[in-house]
CSV table of C-alpha atoms in Angstrom, one decimal:
chain,number,residue,atom,x,y,z
A,14,MET,CA,29.1,12.7,54.5
A,15,ASN,CA,31.9,14.7,53.2
A,16,SER,CA,34.9,12.7,52.7
A,17,PHE,CA,37.4,15.2,51.8
A,18,ASN,CA,40.4,16.2,54.2
A,19,PRO,CA,42.4,19.5,53.4
A,20,GLN,CA,45.5,17.8,54.6
A,21,ASN,CA,45.5,15.3,52.0
A,22,LEU,CA,45.2,18.2,49.2
A,23,LEU,CA,47.8,20.4,51.1
A,24,PRO,CA,50.9,19.1,50.4
A,25,ARG,CA,50.2,18.2,46.3
A,26,ALA,CA,49.0,22.3,46.3
A,27,PHE,CA,52.3,23.3,47.8
A,28,LEU,CA,54.7,20.8,46.0
A,29,ARG,CA,52.6,22.2,42.6
A,30,LEU,CA,53.2,25.7,43.2
A,31,ARG,CA,56.9,25.4,44.3
A,32,GLN,CA,57.3,23.9,41.0
A,33,GLU,CA,55.7,26.7,39.0
A,34,GLY,CA,57.6,29.5,40.7
A,35,PHE,CA,55.8,30.0,43.8
A,36,LYS,CA,58.6,31.3,46.1
A,37,LEU,CA,57.2,28.8,49.0
A,38,GLY,CA,58.9,27.5,52.3
A,39,VAL,CA,58.0,25.4,55.7
A,40,GLY,CA,57.2,28.5,57.4
A,41,GLU,CA,53.6,29.1,54.6
A,42,LEU,CA,53.4,25.0,54.5
A,43,LEU,CA,53.0,25.2,58.5
A,44,ALA,CA,51.2,28.2,58.4
A,45,ALA,CA,48.3,26.9,56.1
A,46,ARG,CA,48.1,24.0,57.9
A,47,LYS,CA,47.2,25.9,61.5
A,48,THR,CA,44.7,27.6,59.6
A,49,ILE,CA,43.0,24.7,58.3
A,50,GLU,CA,43.4,23.2,61.9
A,51,GLY,CA,41.5,26.4,62.6
A,52,GLY,CA,38.4,25.4,60.9
A,53,PHE,CA,39.3,27.0,57.4
A,54,GLY,CA,39.0,24.9,53.6
A,55,GLU,CA,35.9,22.6,54.5
A,56,ASP,CA,36.2,22.0,51.1
A,57,GLU,CA,37.9,21.9,47.9
A,58,LYS,CA,36.2,26.0,47.7
A,59,ALA,CA,37.4,27.3,50.7
A,60,LEU,CA,40.7,25.3,50.9
A,61,GLY,CA,41.6,27.4,47.8
A,62,GLU,CA,40.3,30.6,48.5
A,63,THR,CA,42.2,30.1,51.6
A,64,LEU,CA,45.2,29.5,50.1
A,65,LYS,CA,44.9,31.8,47.9
A,66,ILE,CA,45.1,34.3,50.6
A,67,LEU,CA,48.0,32.7,52.2
A,68,TRP,CA,50.4,32.3,49.8
A,69,CYS,CA,49.7,35.0,46.8
A,70,HIS,CA,51.1,38.1,46.7
A,71,SER,CA,50.3,39.5,43.5
A,72,ARG,CA,47.7,39.4,40.5
A,73,VAL,CA,49.7,37.2,38.2
A,74,GLN,CA,50.0,34.9,41.4
A,75,GLN,CA,46.5,34.6,42.3
A,76,SER,CA,45.6,34.0,38.4
A,77,GLN,CA,48.4,30.9,38.4
A,78,PHE,CA,46.9,29.8,41.7
A,79,GLU,CA,43.5,29.5,40.3
A,80,GLU,CA,44.7,27.4,36.7
A,81,ILE,CA,46.9,25.4,39.2
A,82,TRP,CA,44.5,24.5,41.6
A,83,GLN,CA,42.0,23.6,39.0
A,84,SER,CA,43.5,21.5,37.8
A,85,LEU,CA,44.9,19.9,41.0
A,86,LEU,CA,40.8,19.1,42.0
A,87,THR,CA,40.7,17.5,38.0
A,88,ILE,CA,43.4,15.5,39.4
A,89,THR,CA,42.6,14.3,43.0
A,90,THR,CA,38.5,13.9,42.4
A,91,PRO,CA,38.0,10.6,41.7
A,92,LYS,CA,35.4,9.7,39.2
A,93,GLN,CA,32.3,8.6,39.8
A,94,PRO,CA,31.6,4.6,37.7
A,95,GLU,CA,28.7,5.3,35.3
A,96,LYS,CA,25.7,3.6,36.0
A,97,PHE,CA,24.1,1.6,33.4
A,98,PRO,CA,20.5,0.8,33.6
A,99,THR,CA,19.4,-2.8,34.1
A,100,SER,CA,17.4,-5.1,32.1
A,101,PRO,CA,14.2,-5.8,33.6
A,102,PRO,CA,13.5,-10.4,33.7
A,103,GLU,CA,12.9,-11.7,31.1
A,104,SER,CA,10.2,-13.7,30.4
A,105,GLN,CA,9.3,-17.3,29.7
A,106,SER,CA,7.5,-16.2,26.7
A,107,HIS,CA,10.1,-14.6,25.6
A,108,ARG,CA,12.7,-17.3,26.0
A,109,LYS,CA,11.0,-19.5,24.0
A,110,ARG,CA,10.2,-17.7,21.1
A,111,VAL,CA,14.5,-17.2,21.1
A,112,GLU,CA,14.9,-20.6,21.6
A,113,GLU,CA,12.3,-21.2,18.3
A,114,ALA,CA,14.4,-19.0,16.5
A,115,MET,CA,17.6,-20.7,16.7
A,116,GLU,CA,16.0,-23.5,15.6
A,117,LEU,CA,15.3,-22.6,12.3
A,118,PRO,CA,17.6,-23.2,9.6
A,119,PRO,CA,20.9,-20.5,9.2
A,120,ALA,CA,19.6,-18.0,6.2
A,121,THR,CA,21.6,-17.0,3.7
A,122,THR,CA,24.7,-14.9,4.7
A,123,GLU,CA,24.7,-11.4,3.2
A,124,VAL,CA,28.2,-9.2,2.5
A,125,VAL,CA,27.5,-6.0,4.3
A,126,THR,CA,29.8,-3.6,4.2
A,127,ASP,CA,30.9,-1.8,7.7
A,128,ILE,CA,30.2,2.1,7.8
A,129,GLN,CA,32.4,3.8,8.8
A,130,PRO,CA,32.0,6.5,10.9
A,131,GLN,CA,33.1,10.5,9.9
A,132,PRO,CA,35.5,11.8,12.2
A,133,GLU,CA,33.5,14.9,14.1
A,134,LEU,CA,35.0,18.5,14.6
A,135,ALA,CA,36.3,19.7,17.8
A,136,SER,CA,36.8,22.9,19.0
A,137,ILE,CA,40.9,24.2,20.0
A,138,PRO,CA,41.5,24.9,23.2
A,139,ILE,CA,42.1,28.3,23.7
A,140,GLN,CA,44.4,29.5,26.6
A,141,SER,CA,43.6,32.8,27.7
A,142,PRO,CA,47.1,35.6,28.2
A,143,PRO,CA,48.1,36.2,31.6
A,144,ILE,CA,47.4,39.1,32.9
A,145,LEU,CA,50.2,41.8,33.2
A,146,ILE,CA,50.2,43.9,36.3
A,147,GLU,CA,52.4,47.5,35.7
A,148,ASN,CA,55.0,48.5,38.6
A,149,GLU,CA,55.4,45.3,39.9
A,150,ASP,CA,57.6,44.9,42.7
A,151,ASN,CA,60.6,42.3,41.8
A,152,SER,CA,63.1,43.7,44.1
A,153,GLU,CA,65.3,41.5,45.7
A,154,LEU,CA,67.4,41.4,49.3
A,155,GLN,CA,70.5,42.9,49.1
A,156,THR,CA,73.4,40.7,50.7
A,157,TYR,CA,75.1,42.6,53.6
A,158,TYR,CA,79.3,42.5,53.5
A,159,PRO,CA,80.5,44.4,56.0
A,160,ILE,CA,84.3,43.7,54.5
A,161,SER,CA,86.0,41.4,51.9
A,162,ARG,CA,88.9,38.8,52.8
A,163,ARG,CA,90.8,40.5,50.6
A,164,SER,CA,90.4,43.7,52.6
A,165,MET,CA,91.4,41.3,55.5
A,166,VAL,CA,94.6,40.4,53.8
A,167,TYR,CA,95.8,43.7,52.9
A,168,ARG,CA,94.8,45.0,56.6
A,169,TRP,CA,97.0,42.0,58.3
A,170,ARG,CA,100.7,43.3,56.6
A,171,TYR,CA,100.8,46.3,58.6
A,172,LEU,CA,100.3,44.2,62.1
A,173,ARG,CA,104.4,43.9,62.3
A,174,LYS,CA,107.1,44.3,64.7
A,175,PRO,CA,110.6,43.1,63.2
A,176,VAL,CA,113.0,42.1,64.8
A,177,ALA,CA,116.7,41.5,62.9
A,178,ASP,CA,116.7,37.4,64.7
A,179,GLY,CA,116.8,35.4,61.6
A,180,ILE,CA,119.4,33.7,59.7
A,181,MET,CA,122.1,35.8,57.9
A,182,ASP,CA,121.4,35.6,54.2
A,183,VAL,CA,120.7,39.3,53.7
A,184,LEU,CA,123.0,41.3,51.6
A,185,ASP,CA,124.3,44.3,53.9
A,186,GLU,CA,124.7,46.4,50.6
A,187,ALA,CA,125.9,49.3,53.1
A,188,ALA,CA,128.4,47.0,54.9
A,189,THR,CA,129.9,46.0,52.2
A,190,ILE,CA,130.8,49.3,50.1
A,191,GLU,CA,131.8,50.9,53.8
A,192,GLN,CA,134.3,48.1,54.5
A,193,ALA,CA,135.6,48.1,50.3
A,194,THR,CA,136.6,52.2,50.7
A,195,HIS,CA,137.9,51.8,54.2
A,196,GLN,CA,140.4,49.0,53.1
A,197,GLY,CA,141.0,49.8,49.2
A,198,PHE,CA,139.6,46.5,47.9
A,199,TYR,CA,137.2,44.7,47.8
A,200,LEU,CA,137.2,41.2,49.8
A,201,PHE,CA,133.9,39.4,50.8
A,202,PRO,CA,130.3,40.3,51.2
A,203,LEU,CA,128.9,41.4,54.3
A,204,TYR,CA,125.4,40.0,55.6
A,205,ARG,CA,123.3,40.9,58.4
A,206,ARG,CA,120.2,38.5,59.7
A,207,ARG,CA,116.9,38.5,58.2
A,208,GLU,CA,114.3,40.3,60.6
A,209,ARG,CA,110.8,38.6,61.3
A,210,ASN,CA,107.2,39.6,62.6
A,211,HIS,CA,107.7,38.4,66.4
A,212,ALA,CA,103.7,40.5,66.6
A,213,HIS,CA,101.8,38.4,69.4
A,214,LEU,CA,98.3,38.4,68.6
A,215,LEU,CA,95.4,38.1,70.6
A,216,LEU,CA,92.3,37.1,68.9
A,217,LEU,CA,88.8,36.7,71.2
A,218,LEU,CA,85.4,36.1,69.1
A,219,ASP,CA,82.5,36.5,70.4
A,220,GLN,CA,80.5,33.1,69.0
A,221,ASN,CA,76.7,32.2,68.5
A,222,GLY,CA,73.7,33.6,69.0
A,223,SER,CA,73.1,37.6,67.9
A,224,MET,CA,76.9,36.8,66.1
A,225,THR,CA,75.6,33.7,64.3
A,226,PRO,CA,74.9,35.9,61.4
A,227,PHE,CA,78.6,37.1,61.4
A,228,HIS,CA,80.7,33.8,61.9
A,229,ARG,CA,82.0,33.8,58.3
A,230,PHE,CA,83.4,37.2,58.6
A,231,SER,CA,84.8,35.9,62.3
A,232,ARG,CA,86.1,32.3,60.1
A,233,ASP,CA,87.4,34.6,57.2
A,234,LEU,CA,89.7,36.7,60.0
A,235,VAL,CA,90.3,33.8,61.8
A,236,GLU,CA,92.1,32.6,58.6
A,237,THR,CA,93.2,35.0,57.3
A,238,ALA,CA,95.4,36.1,60.1
A,239,LEU,CA,96.6,32.6,60.4
A,240,TYR,CA,97.9,31.7,56.7
A,241,GLU,CA,97.1,34.8,54.4
A,242,SER,CA,99.0,37.3,56.6
A,243,SER,CA,102.6,38.2,57.7
A,244,LEU,CA,102.2,36.8,61.2
A,245,GLN,CA,103.8,33.5,62.3
A,246,PRO,CA,101.1,31.1,63.3
A,247,GLU,CA,103.1,30.2,66.6
A,248,LYS,CA,102.4,34.2,67.5
A,249,VAL,CA,98.7,34.4,66.8
A,250,ASP,CA,96.3,32.8,69.9
A,251,ILE,CA,92.2,32.6,69.1
A,252,PHE,CA,89.6,31.7,71.7
A,253,TYR,CA,86.4,32.0,71.9
A,254,PHE,CA,83.2,33.3,74.1
A,255,HIS,CA,79.5,33.9,74.1
A,256,ASN,CA,78.3,37.3,74.6
A,257,VAL,CA,80.8,38.0,77.5
A,258,PRO,CA,84.0,36.5,78.0
A,259,ALA,CA,83.9,35.0,81.6
A,260,ALA,CA,86.6,33.5,84.1
A,261,SER,CA,87.2,31.0,81.1
A,262,LEU,CA,87.9,30.9,77.1
A,263,TYR,CA,87.1,28.4,74.7
A,264,GLN,CA,89.4,26.6,71.9
A,265,ASP,CA,87.2,25.8,69.5
A,266,ILE,CA,84.1,27.5,67.5
A,267,TYR,CA,81.5,25.0,69.5
A,268,LEU,CA,82.2,25.9,72.8
A,269,THR,CA,83.1,22.9,74.0
A,270,GLN,CA,86.8,23.5,74.9
A,271,PRO,CA,87.0,25.7,77.9
A,272,ILE,CA,90.5,27.4,79.4
A,273,PRO,CA,91.2,29.5,82.1
A,274,LEU,CA,91.2,33.1,81.4
A,275,LYS,CA,94.2,33.1,83.4
A,276,THR,CA,95.5,30.1,81.3
A,277,ALA,CA,95.2,31.8,78.2
A,278,LEU,CA,96.3,35.7,79.4
A,279,ALA,CA,99.5,33.8,80.0
A,280,SER,CA,101.7,34.2,76.9
A,281,CYS,CA,100.3,38.1,77.1
A,282,ASP,CA,102.8,40.8,77.7
A,283,ASN,CA,103.2,44.2,77.5
A,284,GLU,CA,103.8,44.2,73.1
A,285,THR,CA,100.8,41.9,73.0
A,286,SER,CA,98.4,43.0,70.5
A,287,ILE,CA,94.7,42.1,71.6
A,288,LEU,CA,91.8,42.2,68.9
A,289,ILE,CA,88.1,41.4,70.5
A,290,VAL,CA,85.1,40.6,67.7
A,291,SER,CA,81.6,41.4,69.0
A,292,ASP,CA,78.5,42.9,68.8
A,293,GLY,CA,78.5,44.3,72.3
A,294,GLY,CA,74.8,43.8,72.4
A,295,ALA,CA,74.2,46.1,69.0
A,296,ALA,CA,72.3,43.2,67.1
A,297,ARG,CA,69.2,42.5,69.2
A,298,GLY,CA,68.8,46.8,70.2
A,299,TYR,CA,69.0,46.4,74.0
A,300,ARG,CA,71.3,48.0,77.0
A,301,GLU,CA,71.9,46.0,79.7
A,302,LEU,CA,73.4,46.4,82.8
A,303,LYS,CA,75.0,42.9,83.8
A,304,ARG,CA,76.5,43.0,80.6
A,305,ILE,CA,78.0,46.1,80.5
A,306,ARG,CA,79.4,45.5,84.3
A,307,ALA,CA,81.4,42.2,83.0
A,308,THR,CA,82.8,43.9,79.8
A,309,THR,CA,84.6,46.0,82.0
A,310,SER,CA,85.8,44.0,84.4
A,311,PHE,CA,87.3,41.8,81.6
A,312,LEU,CA,88.5,45.0,80.0
A,313,PHE,CA,90.3,45.7,83.3
A,314,GLN,CA,92.1,42.8,83.1
A,315,LEU,CA,93.4,43.1,79.9
A,316,LYS,CA,94.6,46.1,80.2
A,317,ARG,CA,97.0,44.8,82.9
A,318,TYR,CA,99.0,43.1,80.6
A,319,THR,CA,98.7,45.5,77.6
A,320,ALA,CA,97.2,48.6,76.7
A,321,LEU,CA,97.0,47.7,72.9
A,322,ILE,CA,93.5,46.6,72.5
A,323,ALA,CA,90.7,47.4,69.6
A,324,TRP,CA,87.4,46.2,69.3
A,325,LEU,CA,85.4,45.6,66.3
A,326,ASN,CA,81.5,45.8,65.9
A,327,PRO,CA,79.7,44.0,62.6
A,328,MET,CA,76.7,46.2,63.4
A,329,PRO,CA,76.8,49.4,61.8
A,330,GLU,CA,78.1,52.4,64.4
A,331,THR,CA,74.3,54.4,64.2
A,332,ARG,CA,73.1,50.9,65.6
A,333,TRP,CA,75.3,51.0,68.9
A,334,ILE,CA,72.8,53.9,70.0
A,335,GLY,CA,70.7,53.0,73.0
A,336,THR,CA,72.5,49.9,73.6
A,337,SER,CA,75.5,48.5,75.9
A,338,ALA,CA,77.7,48.6,72.8
A,339,GLU,CA,77.3,52.5,73.5
A,340,ILE,CA,78.5,52.5,76.7
A,341,ILE,CA,81.3,49.9,76.1
A,342,ALA,CA,82.5,51.9,73.0
A,343,ASN,CA,84.2,54.8,75.6
A,344,LEU,CA,85.9,52.1,77.4
A,345,VAL,CA,87.9,50.5,74.5
A,346,SER,CA,88.4,51.5,70.9
A,347,MET,CA,85.9,50.6,69.3
A,348,TYR,CA,85.5,50.5,65.4
A,349,GLU,CA,82.7,48.8,63.1
A,350,MET,CA,83.9,46.1,60.8
A,351,ASP,CA,84.5,47.2,57.2
A,352,ASP,CA,87.5,48.4,56.0
A,353,ASN,CA,87.8,51.9,57.6
A,354,GLY,CA,87.6,50.1,60.8
A,355,LEU,CA,89.7,47.1,60.8
A,356,SER,CA,92.6,49.7,59.5
A,357,ASN,CA,91.6,51.5,62.5
A,358,ALA,CA,92.1,48.6,64.9
A,359,ILE,CA,95.1,47.1,63.2
A,360,ASP,CA,96.5,50.4,63.8
A,361,ILE,CA,95.3,50.8,67.8
A,362,ILE,CA,96.6,47.7,68.2
A,363,ARG,CA,100.1,47.9,66.3
A,364,GLY,CA,101.0,51.4,68.6
A,365,GLN,CA,99.6,54.2,67.2
A,366,PRO,CA,98.0,56.6,68.8
A,367,LEU,CA,94.7,57.0,67.4
A,368,PRO,CA,91.6,58.9,69.1
A,369,HIS,CA,89.6,56.3,70.7
A,370,LEU,CA,86.6,57.3,73.1
A,371,HIS,CA,83.9,59.0,71.0
A,372,SER,CA,80.4,57.8,70.4
A,373,PRO,CA,78.4,57.3,67.7
A,374,LEU,CA,76.2,60.5,68.9
A,375,SER,CA,78.9,62.8,68.7
């Protein structure tokens, strides 16, 4: 009966190959287990060939796999104990002769010199050189960064609505000179009030789902607007939604603290700047009529409060074609989330007359 269990040898081979530099993950391990459960790898040779097909992607890896596999089989295969021949039972005559020999007087002892065995020469193991393959593809995936945090900090500086209602501690040089010229002598300097940025920003961020890969950039956008811009923190309102803003928004990234939409928009007026961050269905590449209708209704509600509305889409503009984002881009100023896109979006929400009705096909 064959006692070989491939499920016992599989995790050892997986860990050993990872130690040797094979790029294996949980997906490869689960694929191998499903293959074994399907009837492959019934013995050591079949299991080795199966894992070589699943986990090796080049001849170099196949050569390394064979060496590692043979070493694993050597370690895991139990050695059979050596069987010594059993001696036949001694006869009574033989026992009698042995007893008589033991009764004889001891003979004179002779000094016997031990013969030292001469060492035998063994062959030195020689490892075959690795097989080199020309033009092996070692390219790595490049990380995609649509916009940097530093660029966000720089762009937020342009969202300003200065109002001179601060403390009166700024020297007014022109008024001081004019007063001294009018009186003919200088008495005291004149001061004016410090300007403060009264821009009101409302950030609406799509969370989870297809926006999960872009959570880092959404977080950077929030943090730079709150702490690394000229905006006053109490003038920055942040709310979250999933796919489409509905009758309620959320105050946390985990979407566990709902707030009615009317309450969230209660502090908005015609000078409020609204920036929406969402892929608009472009990430999954489909056009959904239900999503387009819900987004259109939501945008009409926002336009009752202010016209300073812009949309940032983290997907490249070429990916909008044929999706819901292509339709939504004709209803609101939608820009790609890069340096130029964020700059144009901020120009829109601060009241600059930029064209916004566009399509990726144009």
